[in-house]
C-alpha positions as YAML, in Angstrom:
chain: A
units: angstrom
residues:
- id: 1
  name: MET
  ca: [71.84, 68.95, 157.92]
- id: 2
  name: ALA
  ca: [75.59, 69.60, 158.54]
- id: 3
  name: VAL
  ca: [77.81, 66.65, 158.26]
- id: 4
  name: GLY
  ca: [81.20, 66.73, 160.29]
- id: 5
  name: PRO
  ca: [83.41, 64.63, 162.36]
- id: 6
  name: TRP
  ca: [80.72, 64.12, 165.11]
- id: 7
  name: SER
  ca: [78.55, 62.42, 162.48]
- id: 8
  name: PRO
  ca: [77.83, 58.62, 162.31]
- id: 9
  name: ILE
  ca: [80.24, 57.04, 159.92]
- id: 10
  name: GLN
  ca: [77.51, 55.88, 157.61]
- id: 11
  name: THR
  ca: [76.15, 59.49, 157.32]
- id: 12
  name: GLN
  ca: [79.41, 60.59, 156.22]
- id: 13
  name: ILE
  ca: [79.61, 57.91, 153.69]
- id: 14
  name: ASN
  ca: [76.28, 58.72, 152.28]
- id: 15
  name: ARG
  ca: [77.20, 62.57, 152.11]
- id: 16
  name: TYR
  ca: [80.68, 62.18, 150.70]
- id: 17
  name: PHE
  ca: [80.90, 58.91, 148.94]
- id: 18
  name: PRO
  ca: [77.46, 57.95, 147.45]
- id: 19
  name: PRO
  ca: [77.26, 54.06, 146.91]
- id: 20
  name: PRO
  ca: [77.02, 54.03, 143.24]
- id: 21
  name: GLU
  ca: [80.41, 55.65, 143.11]
- id: 22
  name: HIS
  ca: [82.23, 53.20, 145.02]
- id: 23
  name: PRO
  ca: [85.00, 51.21, 143.13]
- id: 24
  name: TYR
  ca: [83.22, 47.82, 143.93]
- id: 25
  name: ALA
  ca: [79.95, 49.24, 142.16]
- id: 26
  name: VAL
  ca: [82.06, 50.57, 139.24]
- id: 27
  name: LEU
  ca: [83.61, 47.09, 138.95]
- id: 28
  name: GLU
  ca: [80.51, 45.34, 138.87]
- id: 29
  name: ARG
  ca: [78.90, 47.74, 136.17]
- id: 30
  name: SER
  ca: [82.22, 47.14, 134.12]
- id: 31
  name: ILE
  ca: [81.74, 43.46, 134.22]
- id: 32
  name: ALA
  ca: [77.91, 43.48, 133.50]
- id: 33
  name: ARG
  ca: [78.87, 45.45, 130.30]
- id: 34
  name: HIS
  ca: [80.83, 42.60, 128.95]
- id: 35
  name: VAL
  ca: [78.63, 39.80, 130.08]
- id: 36
  name: THR
  ca: [76.32, 38.01, 127.66]
- id: 37
  name: PRO
  ca: [74.40, 34.86, 127.52]
- id: 38
  name: GLN
  ca: [77.31, 33.32, 125.53]
- id: 39
  name: THR
  ca: [79.99, 34.72, 127.95]
- id: 40
  name: ALA
  ca: [82.36, 32.30, 130.03]
- id: 41
  name: VAL
  ca: [83.40, 34.11, 133.11]
- id: 42
  name: LEU
  ca: [86.09, 33.45, 135.50]
- id: 43
  name: ASP
  ca: [86.05, 35.16, 139.11]
- id: 44
  name: ILE
  ca: [89.75, 35.22, 140.46]
- id: 45
  name: GLY
  ca: [89.51, 35.07, 144.26]
- id: 46
  name: CYS
  ca: [85.77, 34.24, 144.30]
- id: 47
  name: GLY
  ca: [85.56, 33.78, 148.02]
- id: 48
  name: ARG
  ca: [83.99, 31.04, 150.18]
- id: 49
  name: THR
  ca: [80.45, 31.35, 148.74]
- id: 50
  name: ALA
  ca: [81.36, 33.15, 145.37]
- id: 51
  name: PRO
  ca: [78.75, 35.90, 146.15]
- id: 52
  name: ASN
  ca: [79.82, 38.23, 143.05]
- id: 53
  name: LEU
  ca: [80.05, 35.36, 140.57]
- id: 54
  name: SER
  ca: [76.35, 34.16, 141.73]
- id: 55
  name: LYS
  ca: [75.08, 37.45, 140.73]
- id: 56
  name: LEU
  ca: [75.87, 36.51, 137.01]
- id: 57
  name: LYS
  ca: [73.62, 33.35, 137.22]
- id: 58
  name: GLY
  ca: [71.07, 33.45, 134.15]
- id: 59
  name: LYS
  ca: [73.19, 36.11, 132.56]
- id: 60
  name: ALA
  ca: [76.34, 34.23, 131.36]
- id: 61
  name: ASP
  ca: [77.06, 31.00, 129.77]
- id: 62
  name: LYS
  ca: [79.57, 29.43, 132.27]
- id: 63
  name: LEU
  ca: [80.49, 30.53, 135.63]
- id: 64
  name: PHE
  ca: [84.03, 29.55, 136.89]
- id: 65
  name: GLY
  ca: [85.73, 30.59, 140.17]
- id: 66
  name: ILE
  ca: [89.09, 29.82, 141.83]
- id: 67
  name: ASP
  ca: [90.26, 30.63, 145.32]
- id: 68
  name: LEU
  ca: [92.55, 29.05, 148.01]
- id: 69
  name: VAL
  ca: [89.88, 29.14, 150.61]
- id: 70
  name: GLU
  ca: [87.50, 26.29, 151.64]
- id: 71
  name: PHE
  ca: [84.35, 26.67, 149.87]
- id: 72
  name: ARG
  ca: [80.90, 26.56, 151.57]
- id: 73
  name: ASP
  ca: [77.33, 26.45, 150.62]
- id: 74
  name: VAL
  ca: [78.45, 26.13, 147.01]
- id: 75
  name: ASP
  ca: [75.80, 26.71, 144.17]
- id: 76
  name: PRO
  ca: [75.67, 23.72, 141.72]
- id: 77
  name: ALA
  ca: [75.55, 26.36, 138.92]
- id: 78
  name: LEU
  ca: [79.01, 27.45, 139.83]
- id: 79
  name: SER
  ca: [82.36, 25.51, 138.78]
- id: 80
  name: LEU
  ca: [84.60, 26.47, 141.72]
- id: 81
  name: HIS
  ca: [88.13, 25.06, 142.19]
- id: 82
  name: ASN
  ca: [90.64, 25.43, 144.90]
- id: 83
  name: GLN
  ca: [93.60, 26.71, 142.83]
- id: 84
  name: SER
  ca: [95.87, 29.64, 142.70]
- id: 85
  name: VAL
  ca: [95.86, 32.30, 139.98]
- id: 86
  name: GLU
  ca: [99.51, 31.40, 139.13]
- id: 87
  name: SER
  ca: [98.34, 27.96, 138.33]
- id: 88
  name: MET
  ca: [94.89, 27.00, 137.20]
- id: 89
  name: PRO
  ca: [95.00, 23.31, 135.59]
- id: 90
  name: ALA
  ca: [91.26, 23.23, 135.94]
- id: 91
  name: ILE
  ca: [90.54, 25.96, 133.54]
- id: 92
  name: GLN
  ca: [91.02, 25.12, 129.78]
- id: 93
  name: SER
  ca: [93.36, 27.27, 127.65]
- id: 94
  name: ASP
  ca: [91.20, 29.75, 125.36]
- id: 95
  name: SER
  ca: [88.08, 28.94, 127.18]
- id: 96
  name: ILE
  ca: [87.15, 32.34, 129.06]
- id: 97
  name: ASP
  ca: [85.83, 35.56, 127.71]
- id: 98
  name: LEU
  ca: [86.02, 37.52, 130.83]
- id: 99
  name: ALA
  ca: [88.19, 37.13, 133.98]
- id: 100
  name: TYR
  ca: [87.99, 39.64, 136.95]
- id: 101
  name: SER
  ca: [89.21, 40.12, 140.47]
- id: 102
  name: ARG
  ca: [88.83, 42.41, 143.28]
- id: 103
  name: SER
  ca: [91.30, 42.94, 145.93]
- id: 104
  name: VAL
  ca: [93.41, 39.92, 144.80]
- id: 105
  name: MET
  ca: [96.36, 41.09, 142.89]
- id: 106
  name: GLU
  ca: [97.88, 42.56, 145.85]
- id: 107
  name: HIS
  ca: [98.05, 39.17, 147.40]
- id: 108
  name: VAL
  ca: [99.94, 37.39, 144.55]
- id: 109
  name: GLN
  ca: [103.55, 36.95, 144.94]
- id: 110
  name: ASP
  ca: [104.48, 36.07, 141.25]
- id: 111
  name: THR
  ca: [102.20, 38.41, 139.34]
- id: 112
  name: GLU
  ca: [103.91, 37.81, 136.06]
- id: 113
  name: ALA
  ca: [103.15, 33.99, 136.43]
- id: 114
  name: ALA
  ca: [99.67, 34.92, 137.32]
- id: 115
  name: LEU
  ca: [99.08, 37.26, 134.32]
- id: 116
  name: ARG
  ca: [100.49, 34.53, 131.99]
- id: 117
  name: GLU
  ca: [98.19, 32.00, 133.43]
- id: 118
  name: ILE
  ca: [95.14, 34.66, 132.89]
- id: 119
  name: HIS
  ca: [96.36, 35.20, 129.34]
- id: 120
  name: ARG
  ca: [96.55, 31.37, 128.76]
- id: 121
  name: VAL
  ca: [92.76, 30.69, 129.68]
- id: 122
  name: LEU
  ca: [91.37, 33.71, 128.20]
- id: 123
  name: ARG
  ca: [90.21, 33.62, 124.27]
- id: 124
  name: ALA
  ca: [91.38, 36.16, 121.81]
- id: 125
  name: GLN
  ca: [89.97, 39.44, 122.67]
- id: 126
  name: GLY
  ca: [89.10, 38.27, 126.18]
- id: 127
  name: ARG
  ca: [89.38, 40.71, 129.05]
- id: 128
  name: TYR
  ca: [90.79, 40.72, 132.49]
- id: 129
  name: ILE
  ca: [89.21, 43.48, 134.66]
- id: 130
  name: PHE
  ca: [90.67, 43.87, 138.11]
- id: 131
  name: LEU
  ca: [90.52, 46.32, 141.06]
- id: 132
  name: THR
  ca: [93.53, 46.39, 143.34]
- id: 133
  name: PRO
  ca: [94.88, 48.59, 145.86]
- id: 134
  name: ASN
  ca: [97.24, 51.60, 144.78]
- id: 135
  name: PHE
  ca: [100.74, 51.00, 146.53]
- id: 136
  name: TYR
  ca: [101.11, 54.83, 147.08]
- id: 137
  name: ASP
  ca: [97.93, 55.08, 149.01]
- id: 138
  name: TYR
  ca: [98.95, 55.49, 152.88]
- id: 139
  name: GLY
  ca: [96.70, 52.41, 153.74]
- id: 140
  name: SER
  ca: [98.74, 50.17, 151.32]
- id: 141
  name: LEU
  ca: [102.25, 51.81, 152.24]
- id: 142
  name: ILE
  ca: [101.26, 51.02, 156.16]
- id: 143
  name: SER
  ca: [100.35, 47.56, 155.21]
- id: 144
  name: TYR
  ca: [103.55, 46.86, 152.89]
- id: 145
  name: PHE
  ca: [105.84, 48.06, 155.94]
- id: 146
  name: THR
  ca: [104.04, 46.06, 158.35]
- id: 147
  name: PRO
  ca: [104.81, 42.44, 158.72]
- id: 148
  name: ASN
  ca: [102.26, 40.10, 157.22]
- id: 149
  name: ARG
  ca: [101.88, 38.25, 160.66]
- id: 150
  name: LEU
  ca: [100.25, 41.14, 162.25]
- id: 151
  name: HIS
  ca: [97.73, 41.93, 159.39]
- id: 152
  name: PRO
  ca: [95.04, 39.65, 160.57]
- id: 153
  name: ALA
  ca: [94.69, 41.26, 164.10]
- id: 154
  name: ILE
  ca: [95.07, 44.83, 162.57]
- id: 155
  name: VAL
  ca: [92.46, 44.25, 160.00]
- id: 156
  name: LYS
  ca: [90.04, 42.71, 162.45]
- id: 157
  name: ALA
  ca: [90.56, 45.59, 164.67]
- id: 158
  name: THR
  ca: [90.07, 48.32, 162.24]
- id: 159
  name: GLU
  ca: [87.58, 46.57, 159.91]
- id: 160
  name: GLY
  ca: [85.99, 43.91, 161.83]
- id: 161
  name: ARG
  ca: [87.18, 41.12, 159.22]
- id: 162
  name: ALA
  ca: [87.73, 37.55, 160.35]
- id: 163
  name: GLU
  ca: [91.35, 36.86, 160.76]
- id: 164
  name: GLU
  ca: [91.06, 33.78, 158.62]
- id: 165
  name: ASP
  ca: [89.95, 36.11, 155.55]
- id: 166
  name: THR
  ca: [93.12, 38.21, 155.74]
- id: 167
  name: PHE
  ca: [96.08, 37.00, 153.56]
- id: 168
  name: PRO
  ca: [99.69, 38.05, 153.16]
- id: 169
  name: ALA
  ca: [100.07, 41.30, 150.99]
- id: 170
  name: TYR
  ca: [102.96, 41.75, 148.50]
- id: 171
  name: TYR
  ca: [101.93, 44.62, 146.27]
- id: 172
  name: ASN
  ca: [103.69, 43.52, 143.20]
- id: 173
  name: ALA
  ca: [101.25, 44.78, 140.56]
- id: 174
  name: ASN
  ca: [100.09, 47.85, 142.49]
- id: 175
  name: THR
  ca: [101.46, 50.82, 140.54]
- id: 176
  name: LYS
  ca: [100.57, 52.02, 137.05]
- id: 177
  name: ARG
  ca: [104.42, 51.61, 135.96]
- id: 178
  name: ARG
  ca: [104.42, 47.93, 137.16]
- id: 179
  name: ILE
  ca: [101.10, 47.07, 135.46]
- id: 180
  name: ARG
  ca: [102.22, 48.45, 132.19]
- id: 181
  name: ALA
  ca: [105.46, 46.42, 132.38]
- id: 182
  name: LEU
  ca: [103.58, 43.31, 133.40]
- id: 183
  name: ALA
  ca: [101.03, 43.69, 130.44]
- id: 184
  name: ALA
  ca: [104.01, 44.37, 128.08]
- id: 185
  name: ALA
  ca: [105.63, 41.08, 129.35]
- id: 186
  name: THR
  ca: [102.54, 38.91, 129.32]
- id: 187
  name: GLY
  ca: [100.91, 39.57, 125.92]
- id: 188
  name: PHE
  ca: [98.14, 42.04, 127.03]
- id: 189
  name: GLU
  ca: [97.13, 45.33, 125.99]
- id: 190
  name: ILE
  ca: [95.80, 48.02, 128.53]
- id: 191
  name: GLU
  ca: [92.36, 49.14, 127.63]
- id: 192
  name: ARG
  ca: [91.96, 51.15, 130.81]
- id: 193
  name: LEU
  ca: [94.22, 52.03, 133.62]
- id: 194
  name: ASP
  ca: [92.76, 54.61, 136.36]
- id: 195
  name: TYR
  ca: [93.00, 55.83, 139.79]
- id: 196
  name: MET
  ca: [89.89, 55.58, 142.02]
- id: 197
  name: GLY
  ca: [89.00, 56.47, 145.56]
- id: 198
  name: GLN
  ca: [86.72, 55.63, 148.22]
- id: 199
  name: TYR
  ca: [86.05, 56.39, 151.93]
- id: 200
  name: PRO
  ca: [88.72, 55.51, 154.34]
- id: 201
  name: ASN
  ca: [87.75, 52.07, 155.42]
- id: 202
  name: TYR
  ca: [90.68, 51.64, 157.65]
- id: 203
  name: LEU
  ca: [89.51, 54.59, 159.72]
- id: 204
  name: MET
  ca: [85.91, 53.36, 160.50]
- id: 205
  name: PHE
  ca: [86.79, 52.56, 164.18]
- id: 206
  name: ASN
  ca: [86.50, 56.37, 165.00]
- id: 207
  name: ARG
  ca: [84.28, 59.07, 163.50]
- id: 208
  name: ALA
  ca: [86.62, 62.02, 163.87]
- id: 209
  name: ALA
  ca: [89.50, 60.02, 162.09]
- id: 210
  name: PHE
  ca: [86.99, 58.71, 159.52]
- id: 211
  name: TRP
  ca: [86.00, 62.40, 158.59]
- id: 212
  name: ILE
  ca: [89.73, 63.40, 158.39]
- id: 213
  name: GLY
  ca: [90.21, 60.48, 156.06]
- id: 214
  name: CYS
  ca: [87.22, 61.61, 154.06]
- id: 215
  name: MET
  ca: [88.41, 65.11, 153.63]
- id: 216
  name: TYR
  ca: [91.94, 63.85, 152.57]
- id: 217
  name: GLU
  ca: [90.32, 61.72, 149.81]
- id: 218
  name: LEU
  ca: [88.03, 64.50, 148.63]
- id: 219
  name: ALA
  ca: [91.31, 66.90, 148.54]
- id: 220
  name: ILE
  ca: [93.32, 64.58, 146.27]
- id: 221
  name: ALA
  ca: [90.56, 63.82, 144.07]
- id: 222
  name: LYS
  ca: [90.45, 67.41, 143.05]
- id: 223
  name: ILE
  ca: [93.91, 67.73, 142.10]
- id: 224
  name: ALA
  ca: [95.32, 65.77, 139.15]
- id: 225
  name: PRO
  ca: [98.89, 65.27, 140.07]
- id: 226
  name: LEU
  ca: [97.77, 64.13, 143.44]
- id: 227
  name: HIS
  ca: [95.65, 61.11, 141.95]
- id: 228
  name: VAL
  ca: [98.88, 58.83, 142.39]
- id: 229
  name: LEU
  ca: [97.88, 58.91, 146.16]
- id: 230
  name: ARG
  ca: [94.44, 57.61, 145.77]
- id: 231
  name: GLY
  ca: [93.46, 54.43, 147.20]
- id: 232
  name: TRP
  ca: [92.65, 52.05, 144.18]
- id: 233
  name: LEU
  ca: [93.84, 51.14, 140.66]
- id: 234
  name: PHE
  ca: [91.23, 50.02, 138.08]
- id: 235
  name: CYS
  ca: [92.56, 48.12, 135.20]
- id: 236
  name: THR
  ca: [91.29, 46.36, 132.01]
- id: 237
  name: LEU
  ca: [93.50, 44.10, 130.10]
- id: 238
  name: VAL
  ca: [92.73, 42.57, 126.69]
- id: 239
  name: LYS
  ca: [94.32, 39.76, 125.13]
- id: 240
  name: ARG
  ca: [95.45, 40.36, 121.47]
...
């Protein structure tokens, strides 16, 4: 069956962007590859109920999470703390094997302080894996030039996300050049740094607009020099 701008959005997603290829799924697989029964894991920006961290129950040794939101329905197997990634006094130095975050670094104002703190809590050879929007994606550019006070209402209208779950965005670690500079300044080696794409979630309010966004992403994905315009940066940093 033909899929076009008239097709339901979920049909377009299934046709053009199979779920296993979504950056979130890639991140989860990458995390899973580095988790053993002896691993201490830190979820940075774990969310109110720490859903991703909960998936690692029984697979890792210790599960820590930090966030600035109020936690609810907390699983006693998880150790959650209301702290910023720029200052995590509840997490001991050299105690974490694997730290990760998803859609967090764009909200961190002092990214160098954050990476220094992550470096502190990681053991030698420990990894920090993160997925963050690429600054040169059109969605990020619109967000950057839109006052933060307007973000909650816009995100609610376009994505349906609750306004309380939308946070100020700064984009201080959202280009390859910036990540390389931060890694060099904070004692990390870059193991992986890639552009990734996905369906245009900001355009889900309209089928035709969504289809145009899909065609745009598929086009730039085929042309290597245009990968700089893709939606995500996927990075793995290693403490040496």
